[in-house]
mmCIF file with all atom_site columns, C-alpha atoms in Angstrom:
data_model
loop_
_atom_site.group_PDB
_atom_site.id
_atom_site.type_symbol
_atom_site.label_atom_id
_atom_site.label_alt_id
_atom_site.label_comp_id
_atom_site.label_asym_id
_atom_site.label_entity_id
_atom_site.label_seq_id
_atom_site.pdbx_PDB_ins_code
_atom_site.Cartn_x
_atom_site.Cartn_y
_atom_site.Cartn_z
_atom_site.occupancy
_atom_site.B_iso_or_equiv
_atom_site.pdbx_formal_charge
_atom_site.auth_seq_id
_atom_site.auth_comp_id
_atom_site.auth_asym_id
_atom_site.auth_atom_id
_atom_site.pdbx_PDB_model_num
ATOM 1   C CA . UNK E 1 1   ? -113.829 15.200  13.103 1.00 0.00 ? 1   UNK E CA 1
ATOM 2   C CA . UNK E 1 2   ? -110.133 14.396  12.927 1.00 0.00 ? 2   UNK E CA 1
ATOM 3   C CA . UNK E 1 3   ? -108.689 12.163  15.631 1.00 0.00 ? 3   UNK E CA 1
ATOM 4   C CA . UNK E 1 4   ? -105.688 12.653  17.845 1.00 0.00 ? 4   UNK E CA 1
ATOM 5   C CA . UNK E 1 5   ? -102.533 13.025  15.791 1.00 0.00 ? 5   UNK E CA 1
ATOM 6   C CA . UNK E 1 6   ? -98.997  12.409  16.948 1.00 0.00 ? 6   UNK E CA 1
ATOM 7   C CA . UNK E 1 7   ? -95.788  13.308  15.193 1.00 0.00 ? 7   UNK E CA 1
ATOM 8   C CA . UNK E 1 8   ? -93.451  11.859  14.350 1.00 0.00 ? 8   UNK E CA 1
ATOM 9   C CA . UNK E 1 9   ? -94.701  8.278   14.243 1.00 0.00 ? 9   UNK E CA 1
ATOM 10  C CA . UNK E 1 10  ? -91.236  6.756   14.461 1.00 0.00 ? 10  UNK E CA 1
ATOM 11  C CA . UNK E 1 11  ? -88.003  8.136   15.811 1.00 0.00 ? 11  UNK E CA 1
ATOM 12  C CA . UNK E 1 12  ? -84.492  6.820   16.337 1.00 0.00 ? 12  UNK E CA 1
ATOM 13  C CA . UNK E 1 13  ? -82.130  8.608   18.699 1.00 0.00 ? 13  UNK E CA 1
ATOM 14  C CA . UNK E 1 14  ? -78.894  7.820   20.479 1.00 0.00 ? 14  UNK E CA 1
ATOM 15  C CA . UNK E 1 15  ? -78.157  7.854   24.187 1.00 0.00 ? 15  UNK E CA 1
ATOM 16  C CA . UNK E 1 16  ? -77.626  11.318  25.599 1.00 0.00 ? 16  UNK E CA 1
ATOM 17  C CA . UNK E 1 17  ? -79.676  13.093  22.960 1.00 0.00 ? 17  UNK E CA 1
ATOM 18  C CA . UNK E 1 18  ? -82.962  14.792  23.624 1.00 0.00 ? 18  UNK E CA 1
ATOM 19  C CA . UNK E 1 19  ? -86.258  14.368  21.818 1.00 0.00 ? 19  UNK E CA 1
ATOM 20  C CA . UNK E 1 20  ? -89.506  16.288  21.447 1.00 0.00 ? 20  UNK E CA 1
ATOM 21  C CA . UNK E 1 21  ? -92.773  14.584  20.594 1.00 0.00 ? 21  UNK E CA 1
ATOM 22  C CA . UNK E 1 22  ? -95.899  16.386  19.488 1.00 0.00 ? 22  UNK E CA 1
ATOM 23  C CA . UNK E 1 23  ? -99.577  15.697  20.029 1.00 0.00 ? 23  UNK E CA 1
ATOM 24  C CA . UNK E 1 24  ? -102.527 17.480  18.448 1.00 0.00 ? 24  UNK E CA 1
ATOM 25  C CA . UNK E 1 25  ? -105.773 16.706  20.269 1.00 0.00 ? 25  UNK E CA 1
ATOM 26  C CA . UNK E 1 26  ? -109.216 16.377  18.799 1.00 0.00 ? 26  UNK E CA 1
ATOM 27  C CA . UNK E 1 27  ? -110.609 19.797  17.956 1.00 0.00 ? 27  UNK E CA 1
ATOM 28  C CA . UNK E 1 28  ? -112.249 21.300  21.034 1.00 0.00 ? 28  UNK E CA 1
ATOM 29  C CA . UNK E 1 29  ? -110.498 18.998  23.482 1.00 0.00 ? 29  UNK E CA 1
ATOM 30  C CA . UNK E 1 30  ? -108.559 20.849  26.154 1.00 0.00 ? 30  UNK E CA 1
ATOM 31  C CA . UNK E 1 31  ? -107.076 18.025  28.207 1.00 0.00 ? 31  UNK E CA 1
ATOM 32  C CA . UNK E 1 32  ? -104.094 16.046  26.968 1.00 0.00 ? 32  UNK E CA 1
ATOM 33  C CA . UNK E 1 33  ? -102.470 13.107  28.718 1.00 0.00 ? 33  UNK E CA 1
ATOM 34  C CA . UNK E 1 34  ? -99.264  11.285  27.896 1.00 0.00 ? 34  UNK E CA 1
ATOM 35  C CA . UNK E 1 35  ? -98.464  7.631   28.530 1.00 0.00 ? 35  UNK E CA 1
ATOM 36  C CA . UNK E 1 36  ? -95.374  5.489   28.042 1.00 0.00 ? 36  UNK E CA 1
ATOM 37  C CA . UNK E 1 37  ? -95.829  1.902   26.913 1.00 0.00 ? 37  UNK E CA 1
ATOM 38  C CA . UNK E 1 38  ? -93.012  -0.625  27.189 1.00 0.00 ? 38  UNK E CA 1
ATOM 39  C CA . UNK E 1 39  ? -93.001  -4.434  27.193 1.00 0.00 ? 39  UNK E CA 1
ATOM 40  C CA . UNK E 1 40  ? -91.514  -4.511  30.672 1.00 0.00 ? 40  UNK E CA 1
ATOM 41  C CA . UNK E 1 41  ? -93.456  -1.783  32.460 1.00 0.00 ? 41  UNK E CA 1
ATOM 42  C CA . UNK E 1 42  ? -96.661  -1.751  30.456 1.00 0.00 ? 42  UNK E CA 1
ATOM 43  C CA . UNK E 1 43  ? -98.675  1.433   30.165 1.00 0.00 ? 43  UNK E CA 1
ATOM 44  C CA . UNK E 1 44  ? -97.621  4.138   32.576 1.00 0.00 ? 44  UNK E CA 1
ATOM 45  C CA . UNK E 1 45  ? -99.083  7.595   33.033 1.00 0.00 ? 45  UNK E CA 1
ATOM 46  C CA . UNK E 1 46  ? -96.616  10.429  32.408 1.00 0.00 ? 46  UNK E CA 1
ATOM 47  C CA . UNK E 1 47  ? -98.566  13.657  32.831 1.00 0.00 ? 47  UNK E CA 1
ATOM 48  C CA . UNK E 1 48  ? -101.793 15.458  32.054 1.00 0.00 ? 48  UNK E CA 1
ATOM 49  C CA . UNK E 1 49  ? -102.263 19.018  30.842 1.00 0.00 ? 49  UNK E CA 1
ATOM 50  C CA . UNK E 1 50  ? -105.358 21.139  30.877 1.00 0.00 ? 50  UNK E CA 1
ATOM 51  C CA . UNK E 1 51  ? -105.524 24.697  29.602 1.00 0.00 ? 51  UNK E CA 1
ATOM 52  C CA . UNK E 1 52  ? -101.731 24.963  29.430 1.00 0.00 ? 52  UNK E CA 1
ATOM 53  C CA . UNK E 1 53  ? -101.298 23.811  33.051 1.00 0.00 ? 53  UNK E CA 1
ATOM 54  C CA . UNK E 1 54  ? -99.903  20.500  34.235 1.00 0.00 ? 54  UNK E CA 1
ATOM 55  C CA . UNK E 1 55  ? -102.610 19.002  36.427 1.00 0.00 ? 55  UNK E CA 1
ATOM 56  C CA . UNK E 1 56  ? -101.252 15.549  37.149 1.00 0.00 ? 56  UNK E CA 1
ATOM 57  C CA . UNK E 1 57  ? -97.855  13.921  36.950 1.00 0.00 ? 57  UNK E CA 1
ATOM 58  C CA . UNK E 1 58  ? -96.784  10.310  37.084 1.00 0.00 ? 58  UNK E CA 1
ATOM 59  C CA . UNK E 1 59  ? -93.663  8.848   38.665 1.00 0.00 ? 59  UNK E CA 1
ATOM 60  C CA . UNK E 1 60  ? -91.079  9.696   36.049 1.00 0.00 ? 60  UNK E CA 1
ATOM 61  C CA . UNK E 1 61  ? -87.744  11.482  36.464 1.00 0.00 ? 61  UNK E CA 1
ATOM 62  C CA . UNK E 1 62  ? -87.335  15.143  35.697 1.00 0.00 ? 62  UNK E CA 1
ATOM 63  C CA . UNK E 1 63  ? -85.823  14.287  32.316 1.00 0.00 ? 63  UNK E CA 1
ATOM 64  C CA . UNK E 1 64  ? -89.407  13.897  31.163 1.00 0.00 ? 64  UNK E CA 1
ATOM 65  C CA . UNK E 1 65  ? -91.230  17.170  30.734 1.00 0.00 ? 65  UNK E CA 1
ATOM 66  C CA . UNK E 1 66  ? -94.114  18.529  28.776 1.00 0.00 ? 66  UNK E CA 1
ATOM 67  C CA . UNK E 1 67  ? -96.066  21.585  27.920 1.00 0.00 ? 67  UNK E CA 1
ATOM 68  C CA . UNK E 1 68  ? -99.341  22.586  26.358 1.00 0.00 ? 68  UNK E CA 1
ATOM 69  C CA . UNK E 1 69  ? -99.956  25.490  24.059 1.00 0.00 ? 69  UNK E CA 1
ATOM 70  C CA . UNK E 1 70  ? -102.940 27.831  23.884 1.00 0.00 ? 70  UNK E CA 1
ATOM 71  C CA . UNK E 1 71  ? -104.386 25.805  20.989 1.00 0.00 ? 71  UNK E CA 1
ATOM 72  C CA . UNK E 1 72  ? -104.252 22.698  23.237 1.00 0.00 ? 72  UNK E CA 1
ATOM 73  C CA . UNK E 1 73  ? -101.456 21.078  21.238 1.00 0.00 ? 73  UNK E CA 1
ATOM 74  C CA . UNK E 1 74  ? -98.991  19.429  23.546 1.00 0.00 ? 74  UNK E CA 1
ATOM 75  C CA . UNK E 1 75  ? -95.360  18.466  23.404 1.00 0.00 ? 75  UNK E CA 1
ATOM 76  C CA . UNK E 1 76  ? -93.329  16.202  25.597 1.00 0.00 ? 76  UNK E CA 1
ATOM 77  C CA . UNK E 1 77  ? -89.577  16.345  25.863 1.00 0.00 ? 77  UNK E CA 1
ATOM 78  C CA . UNK E 1 78  ? -87.130  13.757  27.075 1.00 0.00 ? 78  UNK E CA 1
ATOM 79  C CA . UNK E 1 79  ? -83.625  14.959  27.750 1.00 0.00 ? 79  UNK E CA 1
ATOM 80  C CA . UNK E 1 80  ? -80.471  12.892  28.107 1.00 0.00 ? 80  UNK E CA 1
ATOM 81  C CA . UNK E 1 81  ? -82.042  9.831   26.556 1.00 0.00 ? 81  UNK E CA 1
ATOM 82  C CA . UNK E 1 82  ? -81.379  6.414   28.039 1.00 0.00 ? 82  UNK E CA 1
ATOM 83  C CA . UNK E 1 83  ? -81.778  3.004   26.418 1.00 0.00 ? 83  UNK E CA 1
ATOM 84  C CA . UNK E 1 84  ? -84.730  2.354   28.723 1.00 0.00 ? 84  UNK E CA 1
ATOM 85  C CA . UNK E 1 85  ? -86.615  5.281   27.233 1.00 0.00 ? 85  UNK E CA 1
ATOM 86  C CA . UNK E 1 86  ? -87.274  3.210   24.126 1.00 0.00 ? 86  UNK E CA 1
ATOM 87  C CA . UNK E 1 87  ? -91.039  2.908   24.097 1.00 0.00 ? 87  UNK E CA 1
ATOM 88  C CA . UNK E 1 88  ? -94.295  3.744   22.439 1.00 0.00 ? 88  UNK E CA 1
ATOM 89  C CA . UNK E 1 89  ? -95.437  7.141   23.665 1.00 0.00 ? 89  UNK E CA 1
ATOM 90  C CA . UNK E 1 90  ? -99.185  7.590   23.545 1.00 0.00 ? 90  UNK E CA 1
ATOM 91  C CA . UNK E 1 91  ? -101.113 10.796  23.757 1.00 0.00 ? 91  UNK E CA 1
ATOM 92  C CA . UNK E 1 92  ? -104.786 10.980  24.666 1.00 0.00 ? 92  UNK E CA 1
ATOM 93  C CA . UNK E 1 93  ? -107.184 13.894  24.607 1.00 0.00 ? 93  UNK E CA 1
ATOM 94  C CA . UNK E 1 94  ? -110.521 14.614  26.220 1.00 0.00 ? 94  UNK E CA 1
ATOM 95  C CA . UNK E 1 95  ? -112.916 17.524  26.410 1.00 0.00 ? 95  UNK E CA 1
ATOM 96  C CA . UNK E 1 96  ? -112.010 18.551  29.934 1.00 0.00 ? 96  UNK E CA 1
ATOM 97  C CA . UNK E 1 97  ? -111.093 16.965  33.217 1.00 0.00 ? 97  UNK E CA 1
ATOM 98  C CA . UNK E 1 98  ? -114.603 16.964  34.611 1.00 0.00 ? 98  UNK E CA 1
ATOM 99  C CA . UNK E 1 99  ? -116.200 15.676  31.469 1.00 0.00 ? 99  UNK E CA 1
ATOM 100 C CA . UNK E 1 100 ? -117.872 12.320  31.314 1.00 0.00 ? 100 UNK E CA 1
ATOM 101 C CA . UNK E 1 101 ? -116.550 11.943  27.807 1.00 0.00 ? 101 UNK E CA 1
ATOM 102 C CA . UNK E 1 102 ? -113.657 9.578   27.845 1.00 0.00 ? 102 UNK E CA 1
ATOM 103 C CA . UNK E 1 103 ? -110.270 10.070  26.364 1.00 0.00 ? 103 UNK E CA 1
ATOM 104 C CA . UNK E 1 104 ? -109.284 9.232   22.814 1.00 0.00 ? 104 UNK E CA 1
ATOM 105 C CA . UNK E 1 105 ? -105.823 7.938   22.027 1.00 0.00 ? 105 UNK E CA 1
ATOM 106 C CA . UNK E 1 106 ? -103.541 8.793   19.162 1.00 0.00 ? 106 UNK E CA 1
ATOM 107 C CA . UNK E 1 107 ? -101.548 6.136   17.283 1.00 0.00 ? 107 UNK E CA 1
ATOM 108 C CA . UNK E 1 108 ? -98.403  6.848   19.275 1.00 0.00 ? 108 UNK E CA 1
ATOM 109 C CA . UNK E 1 109 ? -94.800  7.729   18.579 1.00 0.00 ? 109 UNK E CA 1
ATOM 110 C CA . UNK E 1 110 ? -92.410  4.809   18.674 1.00 0.00 ? 110 UNK E CA 1
ATOM 111 C CA . UNK E 1 111 ? -89.041  5.935   20.015 1.00 0.00 ? 111 UNK E CA 1
ATOM 112 C CA . UNK E 1 112 ? -85.969  3.771   19.711 1.00 0.00 ? 112 UNK E CA 1
ATOM 113 C CA . UNK E 1 113 ? -82.866  4.802   21.654 1.00 0.00 ? 113 UNK E CA 1
ATOM 114 C CA . UNK E 1 114 ? -79.603  3.244   20.490 1.00 0.00 ? 114 UNK E CA 1
ATOM 115 C CA . UNK J 2 1   ? -103.892 4.240   45.437 1.00 0.00 ? 1   UNK J CA 1
ATOM 116 C CA . UNK J 2 2   ? -105.228 2.187   42.584 1.00 0.00 ? 2   UNK J CA 1
ATOM 117 C CA . UNK J 2 3   ? -104.097 -0.979  40.885 1.00 0.00 ? 3   UNK J CA 1
ATOM 118 C CA . UNK J 2 4   ? -105.337 -3.347  38.228 1.00 0.00 ? 4   UNK J CA 1
ATOM 119 C CA . UNK J 2 5   ? -104.629 -7.042  37.825 1.00 0.00 ? 5   UNK J CA 1
ATOM 120 C CA . UNK J 2 6   ? -105.420 -8.816  34.597 1.00 0.00 ? 6   UNK J CA 1
ATOM 121 C CA . UNK J 2 7   ? -105.419 -12.554 35.098 1.00 0.00 ? 7   UNK J CA 1
ATOM 122 C CA . UNK J 2 8   ? -103.762 -14.316 32.201 1.00 0.00 ? 8   UNK J CA 1
ATOM 123 C CA . UNK J 2 9   ? -101.343 -12.507 29.935 1.00 0.00 ? 9   UNK J CA 1
ATOM 124 C CA . UNK J 2 10  ? -102.412 -14.744 27.040 1.00 0.00 ? 10  UNK J CA 1
ATOM 125 C CA . UNK J 2 11  ? -105.832 -16.167 26.298 1.00 0.00 ? 11  UNK J CA 1
ATOM 126 C CA . UNK J 2 12  ? -106.581 -18.387 23.330 1.00 0.00 ? 12  UNK J CA 1
ATOM 127 C CA . UNK J 2 13  ? -110.080 -19.256 22.130 1.00 0.00 ? 13  UNK J CA 1
ATOM 128 C CA . UNK J 2 14  ? -111.563 -20.837 19.046 1.00 0.00 ? 14  UNK J CA 1
ATOM 129 C CA . UNK J 2 15  ? -113.570 -18.771 16.626 1.00 0.00 ? 15  UNK J CA 1
ATOM 130 C CA . UNK J 2 16  ? -117.171 -18.722 17.806 1.00 0.00 ? 16  UNK J CA 1
ATOM 131 C CA . UNK J 2 17  ? -116.285 -19.539 21.406 1.00 0.00 ? 17  UNK J CA 1
ATOM 132 C CA . UNK J 2 18  ? -116.912 -17.394 24.455 1.00 0.00 ? 18  UNK J CA 1
ATOM 133 C CA . UNK J 2 19  ? -114.304 -14.762 25.239 1.00 0.00 ? 19  UNK J CA 1
ATOM 134 C CA . UNK J 2 20  ? -113.626 -14.044 28.919 1.00 0.00 ? 20  UNK J CA 1
ATOM 135 C CA . UNK J 2 21  ? -110.863 -11.664 29.933 1.00 0.00 ? 21  UNK J CA 1
ATOM 136 C CA . UNK J 2 22  ? -110.460 -11.143 33.654 1.00 0.00 ? 22  UNK J CA 1
ATOM 137 C CA . UNK J 2 23  ? -109.768 -7.900  35.451 1.00 0.00 ? 23  UNK J CA 1
ATOM 138 C CA . UNK J 2 24  ? -109.625 -7.208  39.175 1.00 0.00 ? 24  UNK J CA 1
ATOM 139 C CA . UNK J 2 25  ? -109.013 -3.786  40.599 1.00 0.00 ? 25  UNK J CA 1
ATOM 140 C CA . UNK J 2 26  ? -108.094 -2.097  43.819 1.00 0.00 ? 26  UNK J CA 1
ATOM 141 C CA . UNK J 2 27  ? -109.171 1.438   44.574 1.00 0.00 ? 27  UNK J CA 1
ATOM 142 C CA . UNK J 2 28  ? -109.485 3.560   47.693 1.00 0.00 ? 28  UNK J CA 1
ATOM 143 C CA . UNK J 2 29  ? -112.311 5.547   46.124 1.00 0.00 ? 29  UNK J CA 1
ATOM 144 C CA . UNK J 2 30  ? -115.228 4.540   43.910 1.00 0.00 ? 30  UNK J CA 1
ATOM 145 C CA . UNK J 2 31  ? -113.557 3.521   40.678 1.00 0.00 ? 31  UNK J CA 1
ATOM 146 C CA . UNK J 2 32  ? -114.244 4.293   37.110 1.00 0.00 ? 32  UNK J CA 1
ATOM 147 C CA . UNK J 2 33  ? -113.319 1.289   34.989 1.00 0.00 ? 33  UNK J CA 1
ATOM 148 C CA . UNK J 2 34  ? -112.407 0.961   31.359 1.00 0.00 ? 34  UNK J CA 1
ATOM 149 C CA . UNK J 2 35  ? -111.508 -1.683  28.800 1.00 0.00 ? 35  UNK J CA 1
ATOM 150 C CA . UNK J 2 36  ? -109.374 -0.813  25.796 1.00 0.00 ? 36  UNK J CA 1
ATOM 151 C CA . UNK J 2 37  ? -108.226 -2.792  22.772 1.00 0.00 ? 37  UNK J CA 1
ATOM 152 C CA . UNK J 2 38  ? -104.928 -2.278  21.019 1.00 0.00 ? 38  UNK J CA 1
ATOM 153 C CA . UNK J 2 39  ? -104.104 -3.655  17.604 1.00 0.00 ? 39  UNK J CA 1
ATOM 154 C CA . UNK J 2 40  ? -100.455 -3.962  16.521 1.00 0.00 ? 40  UNK J CA 1
ATOM 155 C CA . UNK J 2 41  ? -98.734  -0.634  15.954 1.00 0.00 ? 41  UNK J CA 1
ATOM 156 C CA . UNK J 2 42  ? -101.824 1.315   16.910 1.00 0.00 ? 42  UNK J CA 1
ATOM 157 C CA . UNK J 2 43  ? -103.050 3.340   19.844 1.00 0.00 ? 43  UNK J CA 1
ATOM 158 C CA . UNK J 2 44  ? -105.738 2.266   22.278 1.00 0.00 ? 44  UNK J CA 1
ATOM 159 C CA . UNK J 2 45  ? -109.413 2.192   21.410 1.00 0.00 ? 45  UNK J CA 1
ATOM 160 C CA . UNK J 2 46  ? -112.041 2.335   24.117 1.00 0.00 ? 46  UNK J CA 1
ATOM 161 C CA . UNK J 2 47  ? -114.307 -0.728  24.165 1.00 0.00 ? 47  UNK J CA 1
ATOM 162 C CA . UNK J 2 48  ? -116.486 0.236   27.107 1.00 0.00 ? 48  UNK J CA 1
ATOM 163 C CA . UNK J 2 49  ? -116.488 1.999   30.432 1.00 0.00 ? 49  UNK J CA 1
ATOM 164 C CA . UNK J 2 50  ? -118.238 1.896   33.779 1.00 0.00 ? 50  UNK J CA 1
ATOM 165 C CA . UNK J 2 51  ? -118.771 5.167   35.592 1.00 0.00 ? 51  UNK J CA 1
ATOM 166 C CA . UNK J 2 52  ? -122.047 4.956   37.513 1.00 0.00 ? 52  UNK J CA 1
ATOM 167 C CA . UNK J 2 53  ? -125.431 3.340   37.121 1.00 0.00 ? 53  UNK J CA 1
ATOM 168 C CA . UNK J 2 54  ? -126.033 0.000   35.474 1.00 0.00 ? 54  UNK J CA 1
ATOM 169 C CA . UNK J 2 55  ? -123.346 -2.493  36.386 1.00 0.00 ? 55  UNK J CA 1
ATOM 170 C CA . UNK J 2 56  ? -123.607 -4.421  33.115 1.00 0.00 ? 56  UNK J CA 1
ATOM 171 C CA . UNK J 2 57  ? -121.987 -2.295  30.470 1.00 0.00 ? 57  UNK J CA 1
ATOM 172 C CA . UNK J 2 58  ? -122.258 -2.926  26.751 1.00 0.00 ? 58  UNK J CA 1
ATOM 173 C CA . UNK J 2 59  ? -119.532 -1.757  24.446 1.00 0.00 ? 59  UNK J CA 1
ATOM 174 C CA . UNK J 2 60  ? -118.512 -1.845  20.841 1.00 0.00 ? 60  UNK J CA 1
ATOM 175 C CA . UNK J 2 61  ? -117.877 -4.953  18.738 1.00 0.00 ? 61  UNK J CA 1
ATOM 176 C CA . UNK J 2 62  ? -120.233 -7.071  20.876 1.00 0.00 ? 62  UNK J CA 1
ATOM 177 C CA . UNK J 2 63  ? -118.204 -6.829  24.073 1.00 0.00 ? 63  UNK J CA 1
ATOM 178 C CA . UNK J 2 64  ? -119.695 -6.295  27.506 1.00 0.00 ? 64  UNK J CA 1
ATOM 179 C CA . UNK J 2 65  ? -118.418 -6.173  31.062 1.00 0.00 ? 65  UNK J CA 1
ATOM 180 C CA . UNK J 2 66  ? -119.996 -6.395  34.480 1.00 0.00 ? 66  UNK J CA 1
ATOM 181 C CA . UNK J 2 67  ? -118.892 -4.323  37.436 1.00 0.00 ? 67  UNK J CA 1
ATOM 182 C CA . UNK J 2 68  ? -118.998 -6.441  40.595 1.00 0.00 ? 68  UNK J CA 1
ATOM 183 C CA . UNK J 2 69  ? -118.118 -4.336  43.592 1.00 0.00 ? 69  UNK J CA 1
ATOM 184 C CA . UNK J 2 70  ? -118.181 -7.263  46.034 1.00 0.00 ? 70  UNK J CA 1
ATOM 185 C CA . UNK J 2 71  ? -115.636 -9.120  43.926 1.00 0.00 ? 71  UNK J CA 1
ATOM 186 C CA . UNK J 2 72  ? -113.721 -5.987  42.832 1.00 0.00 ? 72  UNK J CA 1
ATOM 187 C CA . UNK J 2 73  ? -113.932 -7.311  39.301 1.00 0.00 ? 73  UNK J CA 1
ATOM 188 C CA . UNK J 2 74  ? -114.716 -5.972  35.856 1.00 0.00 ? 74  UNK J CA 1
ATOM 189 C CA . UNK J 2 75  ? -114.403 -8.961  33.530 1.00 0.00 ? 75  UNK J CA 1
ATOM 190 C CA . UNK J 2 76  ? -114.783 -8.504  29.779 1.00 0.00 ? 76  UNK J CA 1
ATOM 191 C CA . UNK J 2 77  ? -116.864 -10.974 27.780 1.00 0.00 ? 77  UNK J CA 1
ATOM 192 C CA . UNK J 2 78  ? -118.047 -11.605 24.257 1.00 0.00 ? 78  UNK J CA 1
ATOM 193 C CA . UNK J 2 79  ? -120.391 -14.506 23.442 1.00 0.00 ? 79  UNK J CA 1
ATOM 194 C CA . UNK J 2 80  ? -118.767 -15.478 20.156 1.00 0.00 ? 80  UNK J CA 1
ATOM 195 C CA . UNK J 2 81  ? -115.169 -14.719 19.196 1.00 0.00 ? 81  UNK J CA 1
ATOM 196 C CA . UNK J 2 82  ? -114.291 -13.486 15.743 1.00 0.00 ? 82  UNK J CA 1
ATOM 197 C CA . UNK J 2 83  ? -110.896 -13.625 14.094 1.00 0.00 ? 83  UNK J CA 1
ATOM 198 C CA . UNK J 2 84  ? -110.810 -9.837  14.082 1.00 0.00 ? 84  UNK J CA 1
ATOM 199 C CA . UNK J 2 85  ? -110.948 -9.826  17.902 1.00 0.00 ? 85  UNK J CA 1
ATOM 200 C CA . UNK J 2 86  ? -107.335 -10.973 18.076 1.00 0.00 ? 86  UNK J CA 1
ATOM 201 C CA . UNK J 2 87  ? -105.532 -8.107  19.795 1.00 0.00 ? 87  UNK J CA 1
ATOM 202 C CA . UNK J 2 88  ? -104.242 -6.965  23.168 1.00 0.00 ? 88  UNK J CA 1
ATOM 203 C CA . UNK J 2 89  ? -106.785 -5.864  25.741 1.00 0.00 ? 89  UNK J CA 1
ATOM 204 C CA . UNK J 2 90  ? -106.172 -3.523  28.641 1.00 0.00 ? 90  UNK J CA 1
ATOM 205 C CA . UNK J 2 91  ? -108.253 -2.938  31.729 1.00 0.00 ? 91  UNK J CA 1
ATOM 206 C CA . UNK J 2 92  ? -107.833 0.444   33.415 1.00 0.00 ? 92  UNK J CA 1
ATOM 207 C CA . UNK J 2 93  ? -109.050 2.210   36.535 1.00 0.00 ? 93  UNK J CA 1
ATOM 208 C CA . UNK J 2 94  ? -109.286 5.932   37.125 1.00 0.00 ? 94  UNK J CA 1
ATOM 209 C CA . UNK J 2 95  ? -110.675 8.372   39.656 1.00 0.00 ? 95  UNK J CA 1
ATOM 210 C CA . UNK J 2 96  ? -111.839 10.506  36.755 1.00 0.00 ? 96  UNK J CA 1
ATOM 211 C CA . UNK J 2 97  ? -114.859 9.754   34.610 1.00 0.00 ? 97  UNK J CA 1
ATOM 212 C CA . UNK J 2 98  ? -112.902 10.812  31.569 1.00 0.00 ? 98  UNK J CA 1
ATOM 213 C CA . UNK J 2 99  ? -110.208 8.225   32.364 1.00 0.00 ? 99  UNK J CA 1
ATOM 214 C CA . UNK J 2 100 ? -107.550 10.832  33.018 1.00 0.00 ? 100 UNK J CA 1
ATOM 215 C CA . UNK J 2 101 ? -104.493 9.605   34.944 1.00 0.00 ? 101 UNK J CA 1
ATOM 216 C CA . UNK J 2 102 ? -105.549 6.001   34.437 1.00 0.00 ? 102 UNK J CA 1
ATOM 217 C CA . UNK J 2 103 ? -103.778 3.027   35.953 1.00 0.00 ? 103 UNK J CA 1
ATOM 218 C CA . UNK J 2 104 ? -103.579 0.178   33.468 1.00 0.00 ? 104 UNK J CA 1
ATOM 219 C CA . UNK J 2 105 ? -103.297 -3.555  33.834 1.00 0.00 ? 105 UNK J CA 1
ATOM 220 C CA . UNK J 2 106 ? -100.487 -5.415  32.114 1.00 0.00 ? 106 UNK J CA 1
ATOM 221 C CA . UNK J 2 107 ? -102.712 -6.431  29.242 1.00 0.00 ? 107 UNK J CA 1
ATOM 222 C CA . UNK J 2 108 ? -104.069 -9.711  27.909 1.00 0.00 ? 108 UNK J CA 1
ATOM 223 C CA . UNK J 2 109 ? -103.253 -10.894 24.421 1.00 0.00 ? 109 UNK J CA 1
ATOM 224 C CA . UNK J 2 110 ? -106.218 -12.622 22.851 1.00 0.00 ? 110 UNK J CA 1
ATOM 225 C CA . UNK J 2 111 ? -105.576 -15.210 20.145 1.00 0.00 ? 111 UNK J CA 1
ATOM 226 C CA . UNK J 2 112 ? -108.477 -16.533 18.101 1.00 0.00 ? 112 UNK J CA 1
ATOM 227 C CA . UNK J 2 113 ? -107.967 -19.893 16.430 1.00 0.00 ? 113 UNK J CA 1
ATOM 228 C CA . UNK J 2 114 ? -109.886 -20.774 13.260 1.00 0.00 ? 114 UNK J CA 1
#
């Protein structure tokens, strides 16, 4: 079974631009969560989607948004990029929110904002 | 509200020595606890988790952790360190058994000396 895949793996953008990151969960998994990892703030929860609906949201500004498609693939978008948005963005998938199966992480997308 | 404190951002041990990584948590509801390992430029890999039942949890790669409610701790141990154990380790707490919307500690970097 293929793992969680994230594209692209590396990305360089400039301030003010917007970016879209993609996450394909493990086949059959319906819940997708996004996390931001930075040296200063550590790992922080962004949001969680289940069956195309956002179920949980972390404390991030509205510039950060996401969506989930009917095939469970998810995208997150960051508009008006700031230098502080440079981070490793991790996606994790799990079977469903009530499942005892834990979440599996993808390798991440490393975003650099110049 | 939940929080996680990992004592010691850097731990160094000799190969073959005991590994002890400390994690204390705070949670207003019964917690589900997780340990992850992250190798450079990779996503997180689950080592072990505590949901309910036995408080001593065995994970992959010879790691284990004990849930101590009275001490609000979930320390990670391994009897004998191997060079391949050098990585960053994260403790996390969640209200969900599948680790959704997890709160992570700041991480502990483990160095293994030959």
